[in-house]
Amino acid sequence: MELSPADRRLLDALEGGLPLVPRPYAVLGERAGMAEAEVIRRLAALQAAGVVKRLGLVVRHHEIGYRANAMTVMDVPDDMVDAVGERLTRAADVTLCYRRPRRLPGWPYNLFAMVHGRERGAVLARIDQLLDEHGLAGLPHAVLFSTRRFKQRGARYRAAAA
Amino acid sequence: MDATDRRIVAGLQGGFPLCPRPYERAARELGLDEGELIRRLARLVETGVLSRFGPLFNVEAMGGTYVLAAMAVPEDAFDRVAEMVNAHVEVAHNYEREHLLNMWFVVAAETPERAEAVLGEIRAETGIEVLSMPKLEEYFVGLRLQP
């Protein structure tokens, strides 16, 4: 989607988040130089185009009790990887699933699935179960738990569009 | 976080109303009043449960790109290298993970070339190899966690 100058002003006004006041879209309109109704109309269009995925909460998983964050990686034969990826997304505890390039010799894995859970042992058991269910247990795989997080703020609009 | 906070977090993960009094409408659906919802959201942001309340941007719909990158950082240099990496505004998040490749971060940039340039800068500043792993296919992105 090609952003208009007015869209860019609106996204600039939104960068710090949605104002926590009863009429947030009116406040954004004041900042961006447009009426409240136009803010609402443009945000609806930006959401429909996917530029704004959604409005609302950006939760820190850790703070709501999902302390075990496991990046599960597999080396899946290229002719199977799309089918396996599609299937893994049906598991409710897989929150992200991507195919990425292998980086040999150190990194042989091409399928990445993020599994969140409250506790490490349970997440590991769940991953074993997922691999079993999908006939993947024999494939080379690894589970990388996160031990520290330095930044979690999502993509900034300016970094992408400035 | 109490039961009401958890209800708010679960109820608003899917989105937020686009109407003149959105907090009032969202509050009504949650059985709260507008003022209490606003106060509780402000506190959840202040205490860091929410990293923010507002739009989730999709860099790719604006023609931008995300790249996942990984580095094998010596333990005693880890904090120093993390600071250097995180100083780049394009770095969206950065995790330490248990592996020889122990630093994993995402770069969001306006073009793939810019993303690669950021990785090149990080390589030059730290003297450590940076493996670039752009996504080739995305199978699903959803958030279904129930607090």
PDB file of C-alpha atoms in Angstrom:
ATOM      1  CA  MET A   1       0.000   0.000   0.000  1.00  0.00           C
ATOM      2  CA  GLU A   2       1.262   3.472  -0.905  1.00  0.00           C
ATOM      3  CA  LEU A   3       0.957   5.734   2.141  1.00  0.00           C
ATOM      4  CA  SER A   4      -0.361   9.256   1.562  1.00  0.00           C
ATOM      5  CA  PRO A   5       1.164  12.232   3.402  1.00  0.00           C
ATOM      6  CA  ALA A   6      -1.938  12.298   5.625  1.00  0.00           C
ATOM      7  CA  ASP A   7      -1.493   8.581   6.455  1.00  0.00           C
ATOM      8  CA  ARG A   8       2.125   9.259   7.408  1.00  0.00           C
ATOM      9  CA  ARG A   9       1.111  12.132   9.684  1.00  0.00           C
ATOM     10  CA  LEU A  10      -1.418   9.849  11.330  1.00  0.00           C
ATOM     11  CA  LEU A  11       1.103   7.019  11.795  1.00  0.00           C
ATOM     12  CA  ASP A  12       3.590   9.525  13.242  1.00  0.00           C
ATOM     13  CA  ALA A  13       0.926  10.636  15.718  1.00  0.00           C
ATOM     14  CA  LEU A  14       0.295   6.985  16.657  1.00  0.00           C
ATOM     15  CA  GLU A  15       3.907   6.000  17.155  1.00  0.00           C
ATOM     16  CA  GLY A  16       3.833   6.393  20.930  1.00  0.00           C
ATOM     17  CA  GLY A  17       0.634   4.354  21.198  1.00  0.00           C
ATOM     18  CA  LEU A  18      -3.053   5.126  21.375  1.00  0.00           C
ATOM     19  CA  PRO A  19      -3.781   7.987  23.813  1.00  0.00           C
ATOM     20  CA  LEU A  20      -5.399   6.694  27.015  1.00  0.00           C
ATOM     21  CA  VAL A  21      -8.204   9.252  27.050  1.00  0.00           C
ATOM     22  CA  PRO A  22     -11.941   8.882  26.300  1.00  0.00           C
ATOM     23  CA  ARG A  23     -11.654  10.299  22.751  1.00  0.00           C
ATOM     24  CA  PRO A  24      -8.256   8.954  21.562  1.00  0.00           C
ATOM     25  CA  TYR A  25      -8.990   9.367  17.855  1.00  0.00           C
ATOM     26  CA  ALA A  26      -9.879  13.035  18.369  1.00  0.00           C
ATOM     27  CA  VAL A  27      -6.500  13.554  20.097  1.00  0.00           C
ATOM     28  CA  LEU A  28      -4.701  11.819  17.221  1.00  0.00           C
ATOM     29  CA  GLY A  29      -6.633  14.063  14.816  1.00  0.00           C
ATOM     30  CA  GLU A  30      -5.444  17.172  16.631  1.00  0.00           C
ATOM     31  CA  ARG A  31      -1.858  15.951  16.371  1.00  0.00           C
ATOM     32  CA  ALA A  32      -2.154  14.979  12.709  1.00  0.00           C
ATOM     33  CA  GLY A  33      -4.317  17.888  11.583  1.00  0.00           C
ATOM     34  CA  MET A  34      -7.480  16.031  10.674  1.00  0.00           C
ATOM     35  CA  ALA A  35     -10.950  15.426  12.069  1.00  0.00           C
ATOM     36  CA  GLU A  36     -11.737  12.516  14.393  1.00  0.00           C
ATOM     37  CA  ALA A  37     -13.938  10.917  11.724  1.00  0.00           C
ATOM     38  CA  GLU A  38     -11.103  11.044   9.213  1.00  0.00           C
ATOM     39  CA  VAL A  39      -8.727   9.399  11.720  1.00  0.00           C
ATOM     40  CA  ILE A  40     -11.211   6.551  12.170  1.00  0.00           C
ATOM     41  CA  ARG A  41     -11.745   6.182   8.422  1.00  0.00           C
ATOM     42  CA  ARG A  42      -8.000   6.175   7.662  1.00  0.00           C
ATOM     43  CA  LEU A  43      -7.202   3.701  10.458  1.00  0.00           C
ATOM     44  CA  ALA A  44      -9.893   1.365   9.131  1.00  0.00           C
ATOM     45  CA  ALA A  45      -8.321   1.581   5.662  1.00  0.00           C
ATOM     46  CA  LEU A  46      -4.798   1.046   7.045  1.00  0.00           C
ATOM     47  CA  GLN A  47      -6.015  -2.022   8.926  1.00  0.00           C
ATOM     48  CA  ALA A  48      -7.804  -3.366   5.856  1.00  0.00           C
ATOM     49  CA  ALA A  49      -4.570  -2.946   3.868  1.00  0.00           C
ATOM     50  CA  GLY A  50      -2.595  -4.682   6.629  1.00  0.00           C
ATOM     51  CA  VAL A  51      -0.283  -1.728   7.356  1.00  0.00           C
ATOM     52  CA  VAL A  52      -1.676  -1.700  10.879  1.00  0.00           C
ATOM     53  CA  LYS A  53      -2.141  -5.355  11.807  1.00  0.00           C
ATOM     54  CA  ARG A  54      -4.423  -4.442  14.655  1.00  0.00           C
ATOM     55  CA  LEU A  55      -4.918  -1.906  17.359  1.00  0.00           C
ATOM     56  CA  GLY A  56      -4.731  -2.999  20.905  1.00  0.00           C
ATOM     57  CA  LEU A  57      -2.410  -4.733  23.282  1.00  0.00           C
ATOM     58  CA  VAL A  58       1.196  -5.636  22.763  1.00  0.00           C
ATOM     59  CA  VAL A  59       1.711  -8.119  25.584  1.00  0.00           C
ATOM     60  CA  ARG A  60       5.022  -9.118  27.027  1.00  0.00           C
ATOM     61  CA  HIS A  61       4.653 -12.883  27.174  1.00  0.00           C
ATOM     62  CA  HIS A  62       6.986 -13.149  30.100  1.00  0.00           C
ATOM     63  CA  GLU A  63       4.926 -10.794  32.247  1.00  0.00           C
ATOM     64  CA  ILE A  64       1.680 -12.735  31.764  1.00  0.00           C
ATOM     65  CA  GLY A  65       3.249 -15.966  32.921  1.00  0.00           C
ATOM     66  CA  TYR A  66       4.553 -17.386  29.625  1.00  0.00           C
ATOM     67  CA  ARG A  67       8.090 -17.610  30.895  1.00  0.00           C
ATOM     68  CA  ALA A  68       9.253 -20.439  28.643  1.00  0.00           C
ATOM     69  CA  ASN A  69       9.808 -19.236  25.098  1.00  0.00           C
ATOM     70  CA  ALA A  70      11.193 -21.994  22.916  1.00  0.00           C
ATOM     71  CA  MET A  71      12.420 -21.451  19.397  1.00  0.00           C
ATOM     72  CA  THR A  72      12.070 -24.937  17.957  1.00  0.00           C
ATOM     73  CA  VAL A  73      14.085 -25.493  14.808  1.00  0.00           C
ATOM     74  CA  MET A  74      14.097 -28.443  12.440  1.00  0.00           C
ATOM     75  CA  ASP A  75      15.986 -29.571   9.377  1.00  0.00           C
ATOM     76  CA  VAL A  76      13.122 -30.642   7.125  1.00  0.00           C
ATOM     77  CA  PRO A  77      13.721 -31.895   3.559  1.00  0.00           C
ATOM     78  CA  ASP A  78      12.890 -29.063   1.156  1.00  0.00           C
ATOM     79  CA  ASP A  79      10.083 -30.972  -0.549  1.00  0.00           C
ATOM     80  CA  MET A  80       8.305 -31.516   2.798  1.00  0.00           C
ATOM     81  CA  VAL A  81       8.867 -28.229   4.555  1.00  0.00           C
ATOM     82  CA  ASP A  82       5.759 -26.345   3.381  1.00  0.00           C
ATOM     83  CA  ALA A  83       3.432 -29.198   4.316  1.00  0.00           C
ATOM     84  CA  VAL A  84       5.052 -29.580   7.746  1.00  0.00           C
ATOM     85  CA  GLY A  85       4.950 -25.823   8.390  1.00  0.00           C
ATOM     86  CA  GLU A  86       1.262 -25.616   7.503  1.00  0.00           C
ATOM     87  CA  ARG A  87       0.457 -28.512   9.823  1.00  0.00           C
ATOM     88  CA  LEU A  88       2.420 -27.160  12.768  1.00  0.00           C
ATOM     89  CA  THR A  89       0.458 -23.907  12.723  1.00  0.00           C
ATOM     90  CA  ARG A  90      -2.681 -25.824  13.671  1.00  0.00           C
ATOM     91  CA  ALA A  91      -1.217 -26.543  17.094  1.00  0.00           C
ATOM     92  CA  ALA A  92      -2.586 -23.900  19.452  1.00  0.00           C
ATOM     93  CA  ASP A  93       0.719 -23.394  21.251  1.00  0.00           C
ATOM     94  CA  VAL A  94       2.708 -22.681  18.083  1.00  0.00           C
ATOM     95  CA  THR A  95       2.554 -18.892  17.815  1.00  0.00           C
ATOM     96  CA  LEU A  96       4.881 -18.349  14.848  1.00  0.00           C
ATOM     97  CA  CYS A  97       6.136 -20.629  12.102  1.00  0.00           C
ATOM     98  CA  TYR A  98       8.575 -19.706   9.346  1.00  0.00           C
ATOM     99  CA  ARG A  99      10.790 -21.279   6.725  1.00  0.00           C
ATOM    100  CA  ARG A 100      14.257 -19.701   6.661  1.00  0.00           C
ATOM    101  CA  PRO A 101      17.518 -20.428   4.846  1.00  0.00           C
ATOM    102  CA  ARG A 102      19.988 -22.915   6.331  1.00  0.00           C
ATOM    103  CA  ARG A 103      23.381 -21.398   7.120  1.00  0.00           C
ATOM    104  CA  LEU A 104      25.795 -24.273   6.759  1.00  0.00           C
ATOM    105  CA  PRO A 105      27.955 -25.543   8.258  1.00  0.00           C
ATOM    106  CA  GLY A 106      26.864 -24.121  11.622  1.00  0.00           C
ATOM    107  CA  TRP A 107      23.118 -23.908  11.127  1.00  0.00           C
ATOM    108  CA  PRO A 108      21.374 -26.786   9.336  1.00  0.00           C
ATOM    109  CA  TYR A 109      17.783 -25.866  10.310  1.00  0.00           C
ATOM    110  CA  ASN A 110      15.207 -24.479   7.865  1.00  0.00           C
ATOM    111  CA  LEU A 111      11.910 -24.556   9.789  1.00  0.00           C
ATOM    112  CA  PHE A 112      11.341 -22.371  12.849  1.00  0.00           C
ATOM    113  CA  ALA A 113       8.356 -22.745  15.176  1.00  0.00           C
ATOM    114  CA  MET A 114       7.914 -20.611  18.268  1.00  0.00           C
ATOM    115  CA  VAL A 115       6.285 -22.391  21.192  1.00  0.00           C
ATOM    116  CA  HIS A 116       5.273 -20.453  24.297  1.00  0.00           C
ATOM    117  CA  GLY A 117       4.395 -22.006  27.604  1.00  0.00           C
ATOM    118  CA  ARG A 118       4.425 -21.339  31.277  1.00  0.00           C
ATOM    119  CA  GLU A 119       7.123 -23.765  32.263  1.00  0.00           C
ATOM    120  CA  ARG A 120      10.124 -25.277  30.515  1.00  0.00           C
ATOM    121  CA  GLY A 121       9.475 -28.974  31.225  1.00  0.00           C
ATOM    122  CA  ALA A 122       5.926 -28.755  29.941  1.00  0.00           C
ATOM    123  CA  VAL A 123       7.047 -26.924  26.800  1.00  0.00           C
ATOM    124  CA  LEU A 124       9.695 -29.561  26.078  1.00  0.00           C
ATOM    125  CA  ALA A 125       7.142 -32.345  26.546  1.00  0.00           C
ATOM    126  CA  ARG A 126       4.731 -30.545  24.251  1.00  0.00           C
ATOM    127  CA  ILE A 127       7.398 -30.111  21.577  1.00  0.00           C
ATOM    128  CA  ASP A 128       8.243 -33.827  21.735  1.00  0.00           C
ATOM    129  CA  GLN A 129       4.560 -34.591  21.351  1.00  0.00           C
ATOM    130  CA  LEU A 130       4.253 -32.250  18.348  1.00  0.00           C
ATOM    131  CA  LEU A 131       7.289 -33.798  16.644  1.00  0.00           C
ATOM    132  CA  ASP A 132       5.854 -37.263  17.270  1.00  0.00           C
ATOM    133  CA  GLU A 133       2.390 -36.387  15.980  1.00  0.00           C
ATOM    134  CA  HIS A 134       3.849 -35.050  12.759  1.00  0.00           C
ATOM    135  CA  GLY A 135       6.357 -37.826  12.223  1.00  0.00           C
ATOM    136  CA  LEU A 136       9.247 -35.407  12.713  1.00  0.00           C
ATOM    137  CA  ALA A 137      10.962 -36.921  15.727  1.00  0.00           C
ATOM    138  CA  GLY A 138      13.622 -38.550  13.541  1.00  0.00           C
ATOM    139  CA  LEU A 139      14.641 -35.275  11.917  1.00  0.00           C
ATOM    140  CA  PRO A 140      17.519 -33.195  13.257  1.00  0.00           C
ATOM    141  CA  HIS A 141      16.039 -30.555  15.510  1.00  0.00           C
ATOM    142  CA  ALA A 142      16.933 -28.287  18.411  1.00  0.00           C
ATOM    143  CA  VAL A 143      15.064 -26.279  21.023  1.00  0.00           C
ATOM    144  CA  LEU A 144      16.512 -22.888  21.903  1.00  0.00           C
ATOM    145  CA  PHE A 145      15.001 -21.410  25.064  1.00  0.00           C
ATOM    146  CA  SER A 146      15.420 -17.723  25.614  1.00  0.00           C
ATOM    147  CA  THR A 147      17.259 -16.838  28.792  1.00  0.00           C
ATOM    148  CA  ARG A 148      17.158 -13.039  28.563  1.00  0.00           C
ATOM    149  CA  ARG A 149      15.259 -10.487  26.549  1.00  0.00           C
ATOM    150  CA  PHE A 150      16.761  -7.119  25.720  1.00  0.00           C
ATOM    151  CA  LYS A 151      14.097  -5.469  23.588  1.00  0.00           C
ATOM    152  CA  GLN A 152      10.521  -6.296  22.799  1.00  0.00           C
ATOM    153  CA  ARG A 153       8.698  -3.407  21.318  1.00  0.00           C
ATOM    154  CA  GLY A 154       7.658  -4.581  17.872  1.00  0.00           C
ATOM    155  CA  ALA A 155       8.597  -2.896  14.642  1.00  0.00           C
ATOM    156  CA  ARG A 156       8.696   0.868  14.676  1.00  0.00           C
ATOM    157  CA  TYR A 157       6.870   2.647  11.944  1.00  0.00           C
ATOM    158  CA  ARG A 158       9.704   5.131  11.497  1.00  0.00           C
ATOM    159  CA  ALA A 159      12.355   2.490  11.074  1.00  0.00           C
ATOM    160  CA  ALA A 160      10.387   1.113   8.174  1.00  0.00           C
ATOM    161  CA  ALA A 161       8.884   4.129   6.539  1.00  0.00           C
ATOM    162  CA  ALA A 162      10.881   7.200   7.429  1.00  0.00           C
TER     163      ALA A 162
ATOM    164  CA  MET B   1      -2.247  -8.539  37.641  1.00  0.00           C
ATOM    165  CA  ASP B   2      -5.678  -9.475  38.989  1.00  0.00           C
ATOM    166  CA  ALA B   3      -8.571 -11.321  37.356  1.00  0.00           C
ATOM    167  CA  THR B   4      -9.940  -8.125  35.808  1.00  0.00           C
ATOM    168  CA  ASP B   5      -6.564  -7.298  34.252  1.00  0.00           C
ATOM    169  CA  ARG B   6      -6.386 -10.788  32.798  1.00  0.00           C
ATOM    170  CA  ARG B   7      -9.865 -10.376  31.362  1.00  0.00           C
ATOM    171  CA  ILE B   8      -8.793  -7.082  29.751  1.00  0.00           C
ATOM    172  CA  VAL B   9      -5.641  -8.584  28.262  1.00  0.00           C
ATOM    173  CA  ALA B  10      -7.548 -11.568  26.864  1.00  0.00           C
ATOM    174  CA  GLY B  11     -10.429  -9.427  25.610  1.00  0.00           C
ATOM    175  CA  LEU B  12      -8.367  -6.817  23.790  1.00  0.00           C
ATOM    176  CA  GLN B  13      -5.769  -9.010  22.094  1.00  0.00           C
ATOM    177  CA  GLY B  14      -7.960  -9.412  19.054  1.00  0.00           C
ATOM    178  CA  GLY B  15      -8.332  -5.703  18.405  1.00  0.00           C
ATOM    179  CA  PHE B  16      -9.870  -2.456  19.536  1.00  0.00           C
ATOM    180  CA  PRO B  17     -13.016  -0.604  18.404  1.00  0.00           C
ATOM    181  CA  LEU B  18     -12.795   2.137  15.789  1.00  0.00           C
ATOM    182  CA  CYS B  19     -15.486   4.526  17.013  1.00  0.00           C
ATOM    183  CA  PRO B  20     -15.454   7.890  18.826  1.00  0.00           C
ATOM    184  CA  ARG B  21     -15.574   6.359  22.331  1.00  0.00           C
ATOM    185  CA  PRO B  22     -13.645   3.106  21.878  1.00  0.00           C
ATOM    186  CA  TYR B  23     -12.737   2.643  25.549  1.00  0.00           C
ATOM    187  CA  GLU B  24     -16.373   3.047  26.514  1.00  0.00           C
ATOM    188  CA  ARG B  25     -17.440   0.371  24.033  1.00  0.00           C
ATOM    189  CA  ALA B  26     -14.606  -2.029  24.925  1.00  0.00           C
ATOM    190  CA  ALA B  27     -15.294  -1.471  28.632  1.00  0.00           C
ATOM    191  CA  ARG B  28     -18.972  -2.285  28.203  1.00  0.00           C
ATOM    192  CA  GLU B  29     -18.088  -5.604  26.537  1.00  0.00           C
ATOM    193  CA  LEU B  30     -15.795  -6.388  29.476  1.00  0.00           C
ATOM    194  CA  GLY B  31     -18.357  -5.364  32.081  1.00  0.00           C
ATOM    195  CA  LEU B  32     -16.303  -2.362  33.233  1.00  0.00           C
ATOM    196  CA  ASP B  33     -16.701   1.367  32.979  1.00  0.00           C
ATOM    197  CA  GLU B  34     -14.653   3.533  30.668  1.00  0.00           C
ATOM    198  CA  GLY B  35     -12.619   5.255  33.376  1.00  0.00           C
ATOM    199  CA  GLU B  36     -11.629   2.005  35.031  1.00  0.00           C
ATOM    200  CA  LEU B  37     -10.519   0.441  31.724  1.00  0.00           C
ATOM    201  CA  ILE B  38      -8.351   3.472  30.928  1.00  0.00           C
ATOM    202  CA  ARG B  39      -6.837   3.490  34.419  1.00  0.00           C
ATOM    203  CA  ARG B  40      -6.067  -0.217  34.296  1.00  0.00           C
ATOM    204  CA  LEU B  41      -4.521  -0.016  30.803  1.00  0.00           C
ATOM    205  CA  ALA B  42      -2.334   2.879  31.938  1.00  0.00           C
ATOM    206  CA  ARG B  43      -1.148   0.802  34.879  1.00  0.00           C
ATOM    207  CA  LEU B  44      -0.452  -2.275  32.735  1.00  0.00           C
ATOM    208  CA  VAL B  45       1.737  -0.133  30.466  1.00  0.00           C
ATOM    209  CA  GLU B  46       3.464   1.525  33.435  1.00  0.00           C
ATOM    210  CA  THR B  47       4.263  -1.782  35.101  1.00  0.00           C
ATOM    211  CA  GLY B  48       5.536  -3.291  31.847  1.00  0.00           C
ATOM    212  CA  VAL B  49       2.946  -6.048  31.405  1.00  0.00           C
ATOM    213  CA  LEU B  50       2.122  -4.373  28.103  1.00  0.00           C
ATOM    214  CA  SER B  51       4.979  -3.022  26.069  1.00  0.00           C
ATOM    215  CA  ARG B  52       2.459  -0.625  24.605  1.00  0.00           C
ATOM    216  CA  PHE B  53      -1.163  -0.034  23.830  1.00  0.00           C
ATOM    217  CA  GLY B  54      -1.755   0.954  20.250  1.00  0.00           C
ATOM    218  CA  PRO B  55      -1.056  -0.131  16.722  1.00  0.00           C
ATOM    219  CA  LEU B  56       0.875  -3.210  15.713  1.00  0.00           C
ATOM    220  CA  PHE B  57       2.574  -2.163  12.481  1.00  0.00           C
ATOM    221  CA  ASN B  58       3.221  -4.537   9.649  1.00  0.00           C
ATOM    222  CA  VAL B  59       6.465  -3.346   8.156  1.00  0.00           C
ATOM    223  CA  GLU B  60       5.994  -5.588   5.138  1.00  0.00           C
ATOM    224  CA  ALA B  61       2.690  -4.002   4.110  1.00  0.00           C
ATOM    225  CA  MET B  62       4.594  -0.708   3.820  1.00  0.00           C
ATOM    226  CA  GLY B  63       7.160  -2.321   1.558  1.00  0.00           C
ATOM    227  CA  GLY B  64       9.565  -2.978   4.427  1.00  0.00           C
ATOM    228  CA  THR B  65      11.195  -6.160   5.600  1.00  0.00           C
ATOM    229  CA  TYR B  66      12.144  -8.154   8.704  1.00  0.00           C
ATOM    230  CA  VAL B  67      15.312 -10.195   9.017  1.00  0.00           C
ATOM    231  CA  LEU B  68      16.156 -12.588  11.834  1.00  0.00           C
ATOM    232  CA  ALA B  69      19.859 -12.585  12.657  1.00  0.00           C
ATOM    233  CA  ALA B  70      22.002 -14.733  14.905  1.00  0.00           C
ATOM    234  CA  MET B  71      25.454 -14.307  16.441  1.00  0.00           C
ATOM    235  CA  ALA B  72      27.764 -16.497  18.508  1.00  0.00           C
ATOM    236  CA  VAL B  73      28.905 -14.053  21.187  1.00  0.00           C
ATOM    237  CA  PRO B  74      31.569 -14.950  23.762  1.00  0.00           C
ATOM    238  CA  GLU B  75      30.011 -15.033  27.237  1.00  0.00           C
ATOM    239  CA  ASP B  76      32.215 -12.308  28.687  1.00  0.00           C
ATOM    240  CA  ALA B  77      31.431  -9.933  25.800  1.00  0.00           C
ATOM    241  CA  PHE B  78      27.724 -10.594  25.743  1.00  0.00           C
ATOM    242  CA  ASP B  79      26.432  -7.469  27.512  1.00  0.00           C
ATOM    243  CA  ARG B  80      28.740  -5.155  25.599  1.00  0.00           C
ATOM    244  CA  VAL B  81      27.731  -6.676  22.254  1.00  0.00           C
ATOM    245  CA  ALA B  82      24.037  -6.563  23.215  1.00  0.00           C
ATOM    246  CA  GLU B  83      24.365  -2.842  23.834  1.00  0.00           C
ATOM    247  CA  MET B  84      25.984  -2.298  20.451  1.00  0.00           C
ATOM    248  CA  VAL B  85      23.304  -4.322  18.673  1.00  0.00           C
ATOM    249  CA  ASN B  86      20.395  -2.747  20.537  1.00  0.00           C
ATOM    250  CA  ALA B  87      21.666   0.752  19.828  1.00  0.00           C
ATOM    251  CA  HIS B  88      20.472   0.288  16.232  1.00  0.00           C
ATOM    252  CA  VAL B  89      16.947   1.667  15.965  1.00  0.00           C
ATOM    253  CA  GLU B  90      16.106  -1.022  13.384  1.00  0.00           C
ATOM    254  CA  VAL B  91      16.620  -3.801  15.962  1.00  0.00           C
ATOM    255  CA  ALA B  92      13.092  -4.681  17.086  1.00  0.00           C
ATOM    256  CA  HIS B  93      13.837  -7.364  19.645  1.00  0.00           C
ATOM    257  CA  ASN B  94      16.804  -9.252  20.886  1.00  0.00           C
ATOM    258  CA  TYR B  95      16.925 -12.493  22.869  1.00  0.00           C
ATOM    259  CA  GLU B  96      19.696 -14.445  24.483  1.00  0.00           C
ATOM    260  CA  ARG B  97      19.168 -18.143  23.732  1.00  0.00           C
ATOM    261  CA  GLU B  98      20.825 -21.370  24.844  1.00  0.00           C
ATOM    262  CA  HIS B  99      22.948 -22.356  21.871  1.00  0.00           C
ATOM    263  CA  LEU B 100      26.381 -21.677  20.419  1.00  0.00           C
ATOM    264  CA  LEU B 101      24.470 -19.044  18.428  1.00  0.00           C
ATOM    265  CA  ASN B 102      23.353 -17.262  21.580  1.00  0.00           C
ATOM    266  CA  MET B 103      22.129 -13.865  20.388  1.00  0.00           C
ATOM    267  CA  TRP B 104      19.017 -13.694  18.207  1.00  0.00           C
ATOM    268  CA  PHE B 105      17.510 -10.434  17.053  1.00  0.00           C
ATOM    269  CA  VAL B 106      15.118  -9.091  14.453  1.00  0.00           C
ATOM    270  CA  VAL B 107      15.907  -6.151  12.190  1.00  0.00           C
ATOM    271  CA  ALA B 108      12.981  -4.210  10.697  1.00  0.00           C
ATOM    272  CA  ALA B 109      13.983  -1.963   7.807  1.00  0.00           C
ATOM    273  CA  GLU B 110      12.463  -0.238   4.815  1.00  0.00           C
ATOM    274  CA  THR B 111      14.225  -2.494   2.300  1.00  0.00           C
ATOM    275  CA  PRO B 112      16.103  -5.808   2.338  1.00  0.00           C
ATOM    276  CA  GLU B 113      19.218  -3.873   1.309  1.00  0.00           C
ATOM    277  CA  ARG B 114      18.905  -1.587   4.327  1.00  0.00           C
ATOM    278  CA  ALA B 115      18.422  -4.605   6.617  1.00  0.00           C
ATOM    279  CA  GLU B 116      21.582  -6.221   5.242  1.00  0.00           C
ATOM    280  CA  ALA B 117      23.434  -2.909   5.648  1.00  0.00           C
ATOM    281  CA  VAL B 118      22.449  -2.819   9.347  1.00  0.00           C
ATOM    282  CA  LEU B 119      23.753  -6.376   9.768  1.00  0.00           C
ATOM    283  CA  GLY B 120      26.973  -5.315   8.050  1.00  0.00           C
ATOM    284  CA  GLU B 121      27.353  -2.387  10.461  1.00  0.00           C
ATOM    285  CA  ILE B 122      26.844  -4.726  13.418  1.00  0.00           C
ATOM    286  CA  ARG B 123      29.435  -7.132  12.007  1.00  0.00           C
ATOM    287  CA  ALA B 124      31.934  -4.282  11.608  1.00  0.00           C
ATOM    288  CA  GLU B 125      31.277  -2.789  15.062  1.00  0.00           C
ATOM    289  CA  THR B 126      31.459  -6.064  16.958  1.00  0.00           C
ATOM    290  CA  GLY B 127      33.923  -8.036  14.867  1.00  0.00           C
ATOM    291  CA  ILE B 128      31.553 -11.019  15.150  1.00  0.00           C
ATOM    292  CA  GLU B 129      29.943 -12.890  12.266  1.00  0.00           C
ATOM    293  CA  VAL B 130      26.212 -12.171  11.870  1.00  0.00           C
ATOM    294  CA  LEU B 131      24.118 -14.891  10.226  1.00  0.00           C
ATOM    295  CA  SER B 132      21.187 -13.474   8.304  1.00  0.00           C
ATOM    296  CA  MET B 133      18.049 -15.628   8.196  1.00  0.00           C
ATOM    297  CA  PRO B 134      15.297 -13.782   6.340  1.00  0.00           C
ATOM    298  CA  LYS B 135      12.013 -15.595   6.238  1.00  0.00           C
ATOM    299  CA  LEU B 136      11.353 -17.480   3.024  1.00  0.00           C
ATOM    300  CA  GLU B 137       7.817 -18.521   3.922  1.00  0.00           C
ATOM    301  CA  GLU B 138       5.425 -17.657   6.720  1.00  0.00           C
ATOM    302  CA  TYR B 139       2.947 -20.352   7.683  1.00  0.00           C
ATOM    303  CA  PHE B 140       0.875 -18.452  10.212  1.00  0.00           C
ATOM    304  CA  VAL B 141       1.073 -15.568  12.585  1.00  0.00           C
ATOM    305  CA  GLY B 142      -1.429 -15.589  15.353  1.00  0.00           C
ATOM    306  CA  LEU B 143      -1.582 -14.804  19.004  1.00  0.00           C
ATOM    307  CA  ARG B 144      -3.775 -17.120  20.947  1.00  0.00           C
ATOM    308  CA  LEU B 145      -2.202 -17.014  24.356  1.00  0.00           C
ATOM    309  CA  GLN B 146      -4.686 -16.868  27.181  1.00  0.00           C
ATOM    310  CA  PRO B 147      -3.317 -15.085  30.215  1.00  0.00           C
TER     311      PRO B 147
END
